[in-house]
Amino acid sequence: GAVVSQHPSRVICKSGTSVKIECRSLDFQATTMFWYRQFPKQSLMLMATSNEGSKATYEQGVEKDKFLINHASLTLSTLTVTSAHPEDSSFYICSVPGEGLETQYFGPGTRLLVL
Amino acid sequence: AQSVTQLGSHVSVSEGALVLLRCNYSSSVPPYLFWYVQYPNQGLQLLLKYTSAATLVKGINGFEAEFKKSETSFHLTKPSAHMSDAAEYFCAVSDQNPNTGNQFYFGTGTSLTVIP
């Protein structure tokens, strides 16, 4: 299966700053990647679908201007949390769909803490 | 629309006892179903998947799940719990839609505690 990495693994930032999280598909070209957010003791909630060469598709209730997604290449998608606030503190996970719609391959996640 | 329900947000079993984690699904298409495990501060690891082949699916670490269409269930079991099984478990269903890249819908998760 695909190997997916995320960088950084954890980040602490001050309120009001912007944070960029990278998701890389190391051995698989991905025209689509997914971004999830997971609050403590809760499930993964899909935030957006990142599309290479076009705009991301955001789920209802997710602010496009706050969570900027750029699918720069077939192996890289970035999520930028702009003007981060403490309520944005969460675990952010990306995933890459496998071939044949049979699975998704998940990155290890990025822990964001906004002070 | 696709959704999954996991009954029991917390399950505790004794080491060596049977593990049973429940998952019921709702799907407008024949479902693809998945079980993932998540250890603290880590991503998700695929345990097993059902994609319309054999209804009894065997996964890693001794886990298996049975797809029961009549009950719309996909419960996860393991005959004998090990301390290392303590983790969060998520059931998921996919929409199998190539136009959306195959979106997954996750249950709320079940935290498994193994008592020595």
JSON list of C-alpha atoms in Angstrom, two decimals:
[
{"chain": "A", "resi": 1, "resn": "GLY", "atom": "CA", "xyz": [0.00, 0.00, 0.00]},
{"chain": "A", "resi": 2, "resn": "ALA", "atom": "CA", "xyz": [0.88, 3.65, -0.22]},
{"chain": "A", "resi": 3, "resn": "VAL", "atom": "CA", "xyz": [3.17, 5.22, 2.33]},
{"chain": "A", "resi": 4, "resn": "VAL", "atom": "CA", "xyz": [1.95, 8.59, 3.55]},
{"chain": "A", "resi": 5, "resn": "SER", "atom": "CA", "xyz": [3.98, 11.01, 5.63]},
{"chain": "A", "resi": 6, "resn": "GLN", "atom": "CA", "xyz": [3.06, 14.21, 7.40]},
{"chain": "A", "resi": 7, "resn": "HIS", "atom": "CA", "xyz": [5.24, 17.06, 8.55]},
{"chain": "A", "resi": 8, "resn": "PRO", "atom": "CA", "xyz": [5.50, 18.27, 11.20]},
{"chain": "A", "resi": 9, "resn": "SER", "atom": "CA", "xyz": [4.36, 15.57, 13.57]},
{"chain": "A", "resi": 10, "resn": "ARG", "atom": "CA", "xyz": [3.53, 18.16, 16.19]},
{"chain": "A", "resi": 11, "resn": "VAL", "atom": "CA", "xyz": [3.54, 21.92, 16.33]},
{"chain": "A", "resi": 12, "resn": "ILE", "atom": "CA", "xyz": [2.91, 24.50, 19.01]},
{"chain": "A", "resi": 13, "resn": "CYS", "atom": "CA", "xyz": [2.15, 28.03, 17.93]},
{"chain": "A", "resi": 14, "resn": "LYS", "atom": "CA", "xyz": [0.84, 31.28, 19.30]},
{"chain": "A", "resi": 15, "resn": "SER", "atom": "CA", "xyz": [-2.68, 32.40, 18.66]},
{"chain": "A", "resi": 16, "resn": "GLY", "atom": "CA", "xyz": [-2.95, 34.44, 15.48]},
{"chain": "A", "resi": 17, "resn": "THR", "atom": "CA", "xyz": [-0.12, 32.76, 13.61]},
{"chain": "A", "resi": 18, "resn": "SER", "atom": "CA", "xyz": [-0.46, 30.51, 10.59]},
{"chain": "A", "resi": 19, "resn": "VAL", "atom": "CA", "xyz": [0.67, 26.91, 10.49]},
{"chain": "A", "resi": 20, "resn": "LYS", "atom": "CA", "xyz": [1.36, 24.80, 7.42]},
{"chain": "A", "resi": 21, "resn": "ILE", "atom": "CA", "xyz": [1.02, 21.02, 7.52]},
{"chain": "A", "resi": 22, "resn": "GLU", "atom": "CA", "xyz": [2.38, 18.88, 4.70]},
{"chain": "A", "resi": 23, "resn": "CYS", "atom": "CA", "xyz": [1.05, 15.56, 3.53]},
{"chain": "A", "resi": 24, "resn": "ARG", "atom": "CA", "xyz": [3.18, 13.52, 1.17]},
{"chain": "A", "resi": 25, "resn": "SER", "atom": "CA", "xyz": [2.42, 10.33, -0.70]},
{"chain": "A", "resi": 26, "resn": "LEU", "atom": "CA", "xyz": [5.86, 8.78, -0.85]},
{"chain": "A", "resi": 27, "resn": "ASP", "atom": "CA", "xyz": [5.33, 6.01, -3.35]},
{"chain": "A", "resi": 28, "resn": "PHE", "atom": "CA", "xyz": [1.98, 6.67, -4.97]},
{"chain": "A", "resi": 29, "resn": "GLN", "atom": "CA", "xyz": [0.73, 9.46, -7.17]},
{"chain": "A", "resi": 30, "resn": "ALA", "atom": "CA", "xyz": [-2.44, 10.88, -5.71]},
{"chain": "A", "resi": 31, "resn": "THR", "atom": "CA", "xyz": [-4.77, 13.14, -7.59]},
{"chain": "A", "resi": 32, "resn": "THR", "atom": "CA", "xyz": [-6.92, 13.23, -4.48]},
{"chain": "A", "resi": 33, "resn": "MET", "atom": "CA", "xyz": [-6.02, 13.48, -0.82]},
{"chain": "A", "resi": 34, "resn": "PHE", "atom": "CA", "xyz": [-8.27, 13.88, 2.19]},
{"chain": "A", "resi": 35, "resn": "TRP", "atom": "CA", "xyz": [-7.80, 16.01, 5.27]},
{"chain": "A", "resi": 36, "resn": "TYR", "atom": "CA", "xyz": [-9.39, 15.01, 8.56]},
{"chain": "A", "resi": 37, "resn": "ARG", "atom": "CA", "xyz": [-9.55, 16.61, 11.96]},
{"chain": "A", "resi": 38, "resn": "GLN", "atom": "CA", "xyz": [-9.80, 14.62, 15.15]},
{"chain": "A", "resi": 39, "resn": "PHE", "atom": "CA", "xyz": [-10.59, 16.20, 18.50]},
{"chain": "A", "resi": 40, "resn": "PRO", "atom": "CA", "xyz": [-9.58, 14.32, 21.66]},
{"chain": "A", "resi": 41, "resn": "LYS", "atom": "CA", "xyz": [-11.58, 11.18, 22.25]},
{"chain": "A", "resi": 42, "resn": "GLN", "atom": "CA", "xyz": [-13.59, 11.76, 19.09]},
{"chain": "A", "resi": 43, "resn": "SER", "atom": "CA", "xyz": [-13.75, 10.31, 15.63]},
{"chain": "A", "resi": 44, "resn": "LEU", "atom": "CA", "xyz": [-12.18, 11.60, 12.45]},
{"chain": "A", "resi": 45, "resn": "MET", "atom": "CA", "xyz": [-14.18, 14.28, 10.73]},
{"chain": "A", "resi": 46, "resn": "LEU", "atom": "CA", "xyz": [-13.55, 14.90, 7.05]},
{"chain": "A", "resi": 47, "resn": "MET", "atom": "CA", "xyz": [-12.61, 18.53, 6.49]},
{"chain": "A", "resi": 48, "resn": "ALA", "atom": "CA", "xyz": [-11.90, 18.66, 2.81]},
{"chain": "A", "resi": 49, "resn": "THR", "atom": "CA", "xyz": [-10.89, 16.80, -0.30]},
{"chain": "A", "resi": 50, "resn": "SER", "atom": "CA", "xyz": [-7.72, 18.05, -1.89]},
{"chain": "A", "resi": 51, "resn": "ASN", "atom": "CA", "xyz": [-7.65, 17.85, -5.68]},
{"chain": "A", "resi": 52, "resn": "GLU", "atom": "CA", "xyz": [-4.48, 18.14, -7.73]},
{"chain": "A", "resi": 53, "resn": "GLY", "atom": "CA", "xyz": [-4.83, 20.89, -10.27]},
{"chain": "A", "resi": 54, "resn": "SER", "atom": "CA", "xyz": [-8.11, 22.25, -8.98]},
{"chain": "A", "resi": 55, "resn": "LYS", "atom": "CA", "xyz": [-9.72, 23.76, -5.91]},
{"chain": "A", "resi": 56, "resn": "ALA", "atom": "CA", "xyz": [-10.29, 21.72, -2.80]},
{"chain": "A", "resi": 57, "resn": "THR", "atom": "CA", "xyz": [-13.77, 20.61, -1.89]},
{"chain": "A", "resi": 58, "resn": "TYR", "atom": "CA", "xyz": [-14.72, 21.55, 1.66]},
{"chain": "A", "resi": 59, "resn": "GLU", "atom": "CA", "xyz": [-17.22, 19.84, 3.90]},
{"chain": "A", "resi": 60, "resn": "GLN", "atom": "CA", "xyz": [-20.12, 21.79, 5.26]},
{"chain": "A", "resi": 61, "resn": "GLY", "atom": "CA", "xyz": [-19.12, 23.97, 8.17]},
{"chain": "A", "resi": 62, "resn": "VAL", "atom": "CA", "xyz": [-15.41, 24.09, 7.33]},
{"chain": "A", "resi": 63, "resn": "GLU", "atom": "CA", "xyz": [-14.14, 27.60, 6.62]},
{"chain": "A", "resi": 64, "resn": "LYS", "atom": "CA", "xyz": [-12.31, 27.74, 3.32]},
{"chain": "A", "resi": 65, "resn": "ASP", "atom": "CA", "xyz": [-10.45, 30.91, 4.16]},
{"chain": "A", "resi": 66, "resn": "LYS", "atom": "CA", "xyz": [-9.24, 29.54, 7.46]},
{"chain": "A", "resi": 67, "resn": "PHE", "atom": "CA", "xyz": [-8.10, 26.15, 6.26]},
{"chain": "A", "resi": 68, "resn": "LEU", "atom": "CA", "xyz": [-6.25, 26.71, 3.03]},
{"chain": "A", "resi": 69, "resn": "ILE", "atom": "CA", "xyz": [-5.49, 23.62, 1.00]},
{"chain": "A", "resi": 70, "resn": "ASN", "atom": "CA", "xyz": [-3.03, 23.45, -1.85]},
{"chain": "A", "resi": 71, "resn": "HIS", "atom": "CA", "xyz": [-2.48, 20.26, -3.82]},
{"chain": "A", "resi": 72, "resn": "ALA", "atom": "CA", "xyz": [0.82, 21.30, -5.34]},
{"chain": "A", "resi": 73, "resn": "SER", "atom": "CA", "xyz": [1.72, 18.04, -7.02]},
{"chain": "A", "resi": 74, "resn": "LEU", "atom": "CA", "xyz": [0.68, 14.43, -7.31]},
{"chain": "A", "resi": 75, "resn": "THR", "atom": "CA", "xyz": [2.61, 13.67, -4.13]},
{"chain": "A", "resi": 76, "resn": "LEU", "atom": "CA", "xyz": [2.08, 16.73, -1.97]},
{"chain": "A", "resi": 77, "resn": "SER", "atom": "CA", "xyz": [-0.89, 18.44, -0.37]},
{"chain": "A", "resi": 78, "resn": "THR", "atom": "CA", "xyz": [-0.63, 21.18, 2.24]},
{"chain": "A", "resi": 79, "resn": "LEU", "atom": "CA", "xyz": [-3.09, 22.38, 4.81]},
{"chain": "A", "resi": 80, "resn": "THR", "atom": "CA", "xyz": [-2.52, 25.86, 6.19]},
{"chain": "A", "resi": 81, "resn": "VAL", "atom": "CA", "xyz": [-4.38, 26.88, 9.32]},
{"chain": "A", "resi": 82, "resn": "THR", "atom": "CA", "xyz": [-4.52, 30.66, 9.08]},
{"chain": "A", "resi": 83, "resn": "SER", "atom": "CA", "xyz": [-4.74, 32.89, 12.12]},
{"chain": "A", "resi": 84, "resn": "ALA", "atom": "CA", "xyz": [-4.88, 29.90, 14.38]},
{"chain": "A", "resi": 85, "resn": "HIS", "atom": "CA", "xyz": [-6.85, 30.04, 17.61]},
{"chain": "A", "resi": 86, "resn": "PRO", "atom": "CA", "xyz": [-6.88, 27.70, 20.59]},
{"chain": "A", "resi": 87, "resn": "GLU", "atom": "CA", "xyz": [-10.07, 26.05, 19.34]},
{"chain": "A", "resi": 88, "resn": "ASP", "atom": "CA", "xyz": [-8.12, 24.94, 16.25]},
{"chain": "A", "resi": 89, "resn": "SER", "atom": "CA", "xyz": [-5.96, 22.73, 18.46]},
{"chain": "A", "resi": 90, "resn": "SER", "atom": "CA", "xyz": [-6.52, 19.24, 17.19]},
{"chain": "A", "resi": 91, "resn": "PHE", "atom": "CA", "xyz": [-5.02, 16.21, 15.51]},
{"chain": "A", "resi": 92, "resn": "TYR", "atom": "CA", "xyz": [-4.93, 16.64, 11.74]},
{"chain": "A", "resi": 93, "resn": "ILE", "atom": "CA", "xyz": [-4.66, 13.54, 9.58]},
{"chain": "A", "resi": 94, "resn": "CYS", "atom": "CA", "xyz": [-4.38, 13.21, 5.84]},
{"chain": "A", "resi": 95, "resn": "SER", "atom": "CA", "xyz": [-5.10, 10.18, 3.69]},
{"chain": "A", "resi": 96, "resn": "VAL", "atom": "CA", "xyz": [-4.56, 8.97, 0.17]},
{"chain": "A", "resi": 97, "resn": "PRO", "atom": "CA", "xyz": [-7.11, 6.78, -1.61]},
{"chain": "A", "resi": 98, "resn": "GLY", "atom": "CA", "xyz": [-5.86, 3.40, -2.70]},
{"chain": "A", "resi": 99, "resn": "GLU", "atom": "CA", "xyz": [-6.37, 1.99, -6.14]},
{"chain": "A", "resi": 100, "resn": "GLY", "atom": "CA", "xyz": [-9.72, 0.38, -6.84]},
{"chain": "A", "resi": 101, "resn": "LEU", "atom": "CA", "xyz": [-11.54, 2.35, -4.14]},
{"chain": "A", "resi": 102, "resn": "GLU", "atom": "CA", "xyz": [-10.73, -0.39, -1.70]},
{"chain": "A", "resi": 103, "resn": "THR", "atom": "CA", "xyz": [-8.99, 1.53, 0.96]},
{"chain": "A", "resi": 104, "resn": "GLN", "atom": "CA", "xyz": [-7.32, 4.70, 2.12]},
{"chain": "A", "resi": 105, "resn": "TYR", "atom": "CA", "xyz": [-3.81, 5.07, 3.44]},
{"chain": "A", "resi": 106, "resn": "PHE", "atom": "CA", "xyz": [-3.46, 7.40, 6.38]},
{"chain": "A", "resi": 107, "resn": "GLY", "atom": "CA", "xyz": [-0.63, 9.61, 7.42]},
{"chain": "A", "resi": 108, "resn": "PRO", "atom": "CA", "xyz": [0.66, 9.51, 11.00]},
{"chain": "A", "resi": 109, "resn": "GLY", "atom": "CA", "xyz": [-1.09, 12.76, 11.88]},
{"chain": "A", "resi": 110, "resn": "THR", "atom": "CA", "xyz": [-0.01, 16.21, 13.06]},
{"chain": "A", "resi": 111, "resn": "ARG", "atom": "CA", "xyz": [-0.78, 17.39, 16.56]},
{"chain": "A", "resi": 112, "resn": "LEU", "atom": "CA", "xyz": [-1.47, 21.14, 16.59]},
{"chain": "A", "resi": 113, "resn": "LEU", "atom": "CA", "xyz": [-1.55, 23.07, 19.83]},
{"chain": "A", "resi": 114, "resn": "VAL", "atom": "CA", "xyz": [-2.43, 26.73, 19.69]},
{"chain": "A", "resi": 115, "resn": "LEU", "atom": "CA", "xyz": [-1.60, 28.70, 22.80]},
{"chain": "B", "resi": 1, "resn": "ALA", "atom": "CA", "xyz": [-25.91, 8.08, 2.26]},
{"chain": "B", "resi": 2, "resn": "GLN", "atom": "CA", "xyz": [-23.31, 6.12, 4.17]},
{"chain": "B", "resi": 3, "resn": "SER", "atom": "CA", "xyz": [-22.83, 6.01, 7.92]},
{"chain": "B", "resi": 4, "resn": "VAL", "atom": "CA", "xyz": [-21.63, 3.71, 10.66]},
{"chain": "B", "resi": 5, "resn": "THR", "atom": "CA", "xyz": [-22.62, 3.39, 14.28]},
{"chain": "B", "resi": 6, "resn": "GLN", "atom": "CA", "xyz": [-20.33, 1.93, 16.89]},
{"chain": "B", "resi": 7, "resn": "LEU", "atom": "CA", "xyz": [-22.16, 0.80, 19.99]},
{"chain": "B", "resi": 8, "resn": "GLY", "atom": "CA", "xyz": [-20.12, 1.24, 23.12]},
{"chain": "B", "resi": 9, "resn": "SER", "atom": "CA", "xyz": [-17.57, 4.02, 23.26]},
{"chain": "B", "resi": 10, "resn": "HIS", "atom": "CA", "xyz": [-15.59, 2.07, 25.84]},
{"chain": "B", "resi": 11, "resn": "VAL", "atom": "CA", "xyz": [-15.06, -1.67, 26.12]},
{"chain": "B", "resi": 12, "resn": "SER", "atom": "CA", "xyz": [-13.03, -3.40, 28.81]},
{"chain": "B", "resi": 13, "resn": "VAL", "atom": "CA", "xyz": [-11.97, -7.02, 28.65]},
{"chain": "B", "resi": 14, "resn": "SER", "atom": "CA", "xyz": [-9.62, -9.19, 30.63]},
{"chain": "B", "resi": 15, "resn": "GLU", "atom": "CA", "xyz": [-6.43, -10.36, 29.04]},
{"chain": "B", "resi": 16, "resn": "GLY", "atom": "CA", "xyz": [-7.18, -13.62, 27.23]},
{"chain": "B", "resi": 17, "resn": "ALA", "atom": "CA", "xyz": [-10.90, -12.93, 26.95]},
{"chain": "B", "resi": 18, "resn": "LEU", "atom": "CA", "xyz": [-12.93, -12.50, 23.80]},
{"chain": "B", "resi": 19, "resn": "VAL", "atom": "CA", "xyz": [-12.95, -9.08, 22.20]},
{"chain": "B", "resi": 20, "resn": "LEU", "atom": "CA", "xyz": [-16.17, -7.95, 20.52]},
{"chain": "B", "resi": 21, "resn": "LEU", "atom": "CA", "xyz": [-16.48, -4.46, 19.08]},
{"chain": "B", "resi": 22, "resn": "ARG", "atom": "CA", "xyz": [-19.76, -3.62, 17.41]},
{"chain": "B", "resi": 23, "resn": "CYS", "atom": "CA", "xyz": [-20.36, -1.77, 14.18]},
{"chain": "B", "resi": 24, "resn": "ASN", "atom": "CA", "xyz": [-23.57, -1.28, 12.27]},
{"chain": "B", "resi": 25, "resn": "TYR", "atom": "CA", "xyz": [-23.69, 0.44, 8.93]},
{"chain": "B", "resi": 26, "resn": "SER", "atom": "CA", "xyz": [-26.08, 2.23, 6.67]},
{"chain": "B", "resi": 27, "resn": "SER", "atom": "CA", "xyz": [-25.32, 2.40, 2.99]},
{"chain": "B", "resi": 28, "resn": "SER", "atom": "CA", "xyz": [-27.18, 3.22, -0.19]},
{"chain": "B", "resi": 29, "resn": "VAL", "atom": "CA", "xyz": [-24.83, 1.00, -2.17]},
{"chain": "B", "resi": 30, "resn": "PRO", "atom": "CA", "xyz": [-23.30, -2.40, -1.40]},
{"chain": "B", "resi": 31, "resn": "PRO", "atom": "CA", "xyz": [-20.86, -1.35, 1.26]},
{"chain": "B", "resi": 32, "resn": "TYR", "atom": "CA", "xyz": [-17.13, -1.48, 1.54]},
{"chain": "B", "resi": 33, "resn": "LEU", "atom": "CA", "xyz": [-16.40, -1.70, 5.26]},
{"chain": "B", "resi": 34, "resn": "PHE", "atom": "CA", "xyz": [-13.22, -1.22, 7.23]},
{"chain": "B", "resi": 35, "resn": "TRP", "atom": "CA", "xyz": [-11.83, -1.50, 10.71]},
{"chain": "B", "resi": 36, "resn": "TYR", "atom": "CA", "xyz": [-8.91, 0.69, 11.71]},
{"chain": "B", "resi": 37, "resn": "VAL", "atom": "CA", "xyz": [-6.90, 0.82, 14.92]},
{"chain": "B", "resi": 38, "resn": "GLN", "atom": "CA", "xyz": [-5.34, 3.96, 16.34]},
{"chain": "B", "resi": 39, "resn": "TYR", "atom": "CA", "xyz": [-2.71, 4.03, 19.05]},
{"chain": "B", "resi": 40, "resn": "PRO", "atom": "CA", "xyz": [-2.20, 7.24, 21.05]},
{"chain": "B", "resi": 41, "resn": "ASN", "atom": "CA", "xyz": [-0.91, 10.14, 18.97]},
{"chain": "B", "resi": 42, "resn": "GLN", "atom": "CA", "xyz": [-0.62, 8.00, 15.86]},
{"chain": "B", "resi": 43, "resn": "GLY", "atom": "CA", "xyz": [-2.46, 7.69, 12.59]},
{"chain": "B", "resi": 44, "resn": "LEU", "atom": "CA", "xyz": [-4.80, 4.93, 11.60]},
{"chain": "B", "resi": 45, "resn": "GLN", "atom": "CA", "xyz": [-3.71, 1.43, 10.77]},
{"chain": "B", "resi": 46, "resn": "LEU", "atom": "CA", "xyz": [-5.91, -0.82, 8.67]},
{"chain": "B", "resi": 47, "resn": "LEU", "atom": "CA", "xyz": [-6.96, -3.98, 10.50]},
{"chain": "B", "resi": 48, "resn": "LEU", "atom": "CA", "xyz": [-9.16, -5.49, 7.84]},
{"chain": "B", "resi": 49, "resn": "LYS", "atom": "CA", "xyz": [-11.61, -4.65, 5.09]},
{"chain": "B", "resi": 50, "resn": "TYR", "atom": "CA", "xyz": [-14.69, -6.10, 3.46]},
{"chain": "B", "resi": 51, "resn": "THR", "atom": "CA", "xyz": [-15.11, -5.47, -0.26]},
{"chain": "B", "resi": 52, "resn": "SER", "atom": "CA", "xyz": [-17.89, -7.87, -1.27]},
{"chain": "B", "resi": 53, "resn": "ALA", "atom": "CA", "xyz": [-15.85, -11.04, -1.29]},
{"chain": "B", "resi": 54, "resn": "ALA", "atom": "CA", "xyz": [-15.88, -13.48, 1.64]},
{"chain": "B", "resi": 55, "resn": "THR", "atom": "CA", "xyz": [-18.19, -12.39, 4.43]},
{"chain": "B", "resi": 56, "resn": "LEU", "atom": "CA", "xyz": [-15.75, -13.48, 7.12]},
{"chain": "B", "resi": 57, "resn": "VAL", "atom": "CA", "xyz": [-12.71, -11.31, 6.85]},
{"chain": "B", "resi": 58, "resn": "LYS", "atom": "CA", "xyz": [-9.45, -12.01, 8.63]},
{"chain": "B", "resi": 59, "resn": "GLY", "atom": "CA", "xyz": [-7.14, -9.18, 9.45]},
{"chain": "B", "resi": 60, "resn": "ILE", "atom": "CA", "xyz": [-3.89, -8.50, 11.21]},
{"chain": "B", "resi": 61, "resn": "ASN", "atom": "CA", "xyz": [-3.09, -9.24, 14.84]},
{"chain": "B", "resi": 62, "resn": "GLY", "atom": "CA", "xyz": [-5.65, -12.04, 15.05]},
{"chain": "B", "resi": 63, "resn": "PHE", "atom": "CA", "xyz": [-8.68, -9.86, 14.42]},
{"chain": "B", "resi": 64, "resn": "GLU", "atom": "CA", "xyz": [-11.56, -10.82, 12.19]},
{"chain": "B", "resi": 65, "resn": "ALA", "atom": "CA", "xyz": [-14.94, -9.43, 11.27]},
{"chain": "B", "resi": 66, "resn": "GLU", "atom": "CA", "xyz": [-18.06, -10.87, 9.76]},
{"chain": "B", "resi": 67, "resn": "PHE", "atom": "CA", "xyz": [-20.24, -9.00, 7.31]},
{"chain": "B", "resi": 68, "resn": "LYS", "atom": "CA", "xyz": [-23.92, -9.71, 7.97]},
{"chain": "B", "resi": 69, "resn": "LYS", "atom": "CA", "xyz": [-26.14, -8.06, 5.45]},
{"chain": "B", "resi": 70, "resn": "SER", "atom": "CA", "xyz": [-29.36, -9.06, 7.20]},
{"chain": "B", "resi": 71, "resn": "GLU", "atom": "CA", "xyz": [-28.19, -7.33, 10.37]},
{"chain": "B", "resi": 72, "resn": "THR", "atom": "CA", "xyz": [-26.29, -4.53, 8.60]},
{"chain": "B", "resi": 73, "resn": "SER", "atom": "CA", "xyz": [-23.43, -5.34, 10.91]},
{"chain": "B", "resi": 74, "resn": "PHE", "atom": "CA", "xyz": [-19.67, -5.71, 10.68]},
{"chain": "B", "resi": 75, "resn": "HIS", "atom": "CA", "xyz": [-18.57, -6.56, 14.21]},
{"chain": "B", "resi": 76, "resn": "LEU", "atom": "CA", "xyz": [-14.90, -6.98, 15.04]},
{"chain": "B", "resi": 77, "resn": "THR", "atom": "CA", "xyz": [-13.75, -9.91, 17.12]},
{"chain": "B", "resi": 78, "resn": "LYS", "atom": "CA", "xyz": [-10.61, -11.46, 18.52]},
{"chain": "B", "resi": 79, "resn": "PRO", "atom": "CA", "xyz": [-10.69, -14.73, 20.45]},
{"chain": "B", "resi": 80, "resn": "SER", "atom": "CA", "xyz": [-8.10, -13.76, 23.04]},
{"chain": "B", "resi": 81, "resn": "ALA", "atom": "CA", "xyz": [-7.24, -10.21, 24.02]},
{"chain": "B", "resi": 82, "resn": "HIS", "atom": "CA", "xyz": [-3.65, -9.16, 24.47]},
{"chain": "B", "resi": 83, "resn": "MET", "atom": "CA", "xyz": [-2.41, -6.17, 26.40]},
{"chain": "B", "resi": 84, "resn": "SER", "atom": "CA", "xyz": [-1.09, -4.68, 23.18]},
{"chain": "B", "resi": 85, "resn": "ASP", "atom": "CA", "xyz": [-4.63, -4.58, 21.78]},
{"chain": "B", "resi": 86, "resn": "ALA", "atom": "CA", "xyz": [-5.50, -1.63, 23.99]},
{"chain": "B", "resi": 87, "resn": "ALA", "atom": "CA", "xyz": [-6.23, 1.19, 21.54]},
{"chain": "B", "resi": 88, "resn": "GLU", "atom": "CA", "xyz": [-8.98, 3.09, 19.79]},
{"chain": "B", "resi": 89, "resn": "TYR", "atom": "CA", "xyz": [-10.86, 1.22, 17.08]},
{"chain": "B", "resi": 90, "resn": "PHE", "atom": "CA", "xyz": [-12.78, 2.82, 14.26]},
{"chain": "B", "resi": 91, "resn": "CYS", "atom": "CA", "xyz": [-15.27, 1.30, 11.87]},
{"chain": "B", "resi": 92, "resn": "ALA", "atom": "CA", "xyz": [-15.66, 3.00, 8.50]},
{"chain": "B", "resi": 93, "resn": "VAL", "atom": "CA", "xyz": [-17.70, 2.71, 5.33]},
{"chain": "B", "resi": 94, "resn": "SER", "atom": "CA", "xyz": [-16.73, 4.11, 1.97]},
{"chain": "B", "resi": 95, "resn": "ASP", "atom": "CA", "xyz": [-18.95, 5.68, -0.64]},
{"chain": "B", "resi": 96, "resn": "GLN", "atom": "CA", "xyz": [-17.15, 3.91, -3.49]},
{"chain": "B", "resi": 97, "resn": "ASN", "atom": "CA", "xyz": [-17.59, 7.01, -5.59]},
{"chain": "B", "resi": 98, "resn": "PRO", "atom": "CA", "xyz": [-14.70, 7.63, -7.94]},
{"chain": "B", "resi": 99, "resn": "ASN", "atom": "CA", "xyz": [-15.94, 11.17, -8.42]},
{"chain": "B", "resi": 100, "resn": "THR", "atom": "CA", "xyz": [-15.28, 11.96, -4.78]},
{"chain": "B", "resi": 101, "resn": "GLY", "atom": "CA", "xyz": [-12.14, 9.88, -4.58]},
{"chain": "B", "resi": 102, "resn": "ASN", "atom": "CA", "xyz": [-13.85, 7.36, -2.35]},
{"chain": "B", "resi": 103, "resn": "GLN", "atom": "CA", "xyz": [-14.81, 9.22, 0.81]},
{"chain": "B", "resi": 104, "resn": "PHE", "atom": "CA", "xyz": [-14.77, 7.38, 4.11]},
{"chain": "B", "resi": 105, "resn": "TYR", "atom": "CA", "xyz": [-17.32, 7.83, 6.88]},
{"chain": "B", "resi": 106, "resn": "PHE", "atom": "CA", "xyz": [-16.08, 6.91, 10.33]},
{"chain": "B", "resi": 107, "resn": "GLY", "atom": "CA", "xyz": [-17.85, 5.76, 13.42]},
{"chain": "B", "resi": 108, "resn": "THR", "atom": "CA", "xyz": [-17.27, 7.52, 16.71]},
{"chain": "B", "resi": 109, "resn": "GLY", "atom": "CA", "xyz": [-14.74, 4.94, 17.80]},
{"chain": "B", "resi": 110, "resn": "THR", "atom": "CA", "xyz": [-14.48, 2.39, 20.60]},
{"chain": "B", "resi": 111, "resn": "SER", "atom": "CA", "xyz": [-11.75, 2.57, 23.18]},
{"chain": "B", "resi": 112, "resn": "LEU", "atom": "CA", "xyz": [-10.59, -0.90, 24.15]},
{"chain": "B", "resi": 113, "resn": "THR", "atom": "CA", "xyz": [-9.04, -1.44, 27.56]},
{"chain": "B", "resi": 114, "resn": "VAL", "atom": "CA", "xyz": [-7.39, -4.75, 28.37]},
{"chain": "B", "resi": 115, "resn": "ILE", "atom": "CA", "xyz": [-7.22, -5.62, 32.04]},
{"chain": "B", "resi": 116, "resn": "PRO", "atom": "CA", "xyz": [-4.29, -7.75, 33.13]}
]
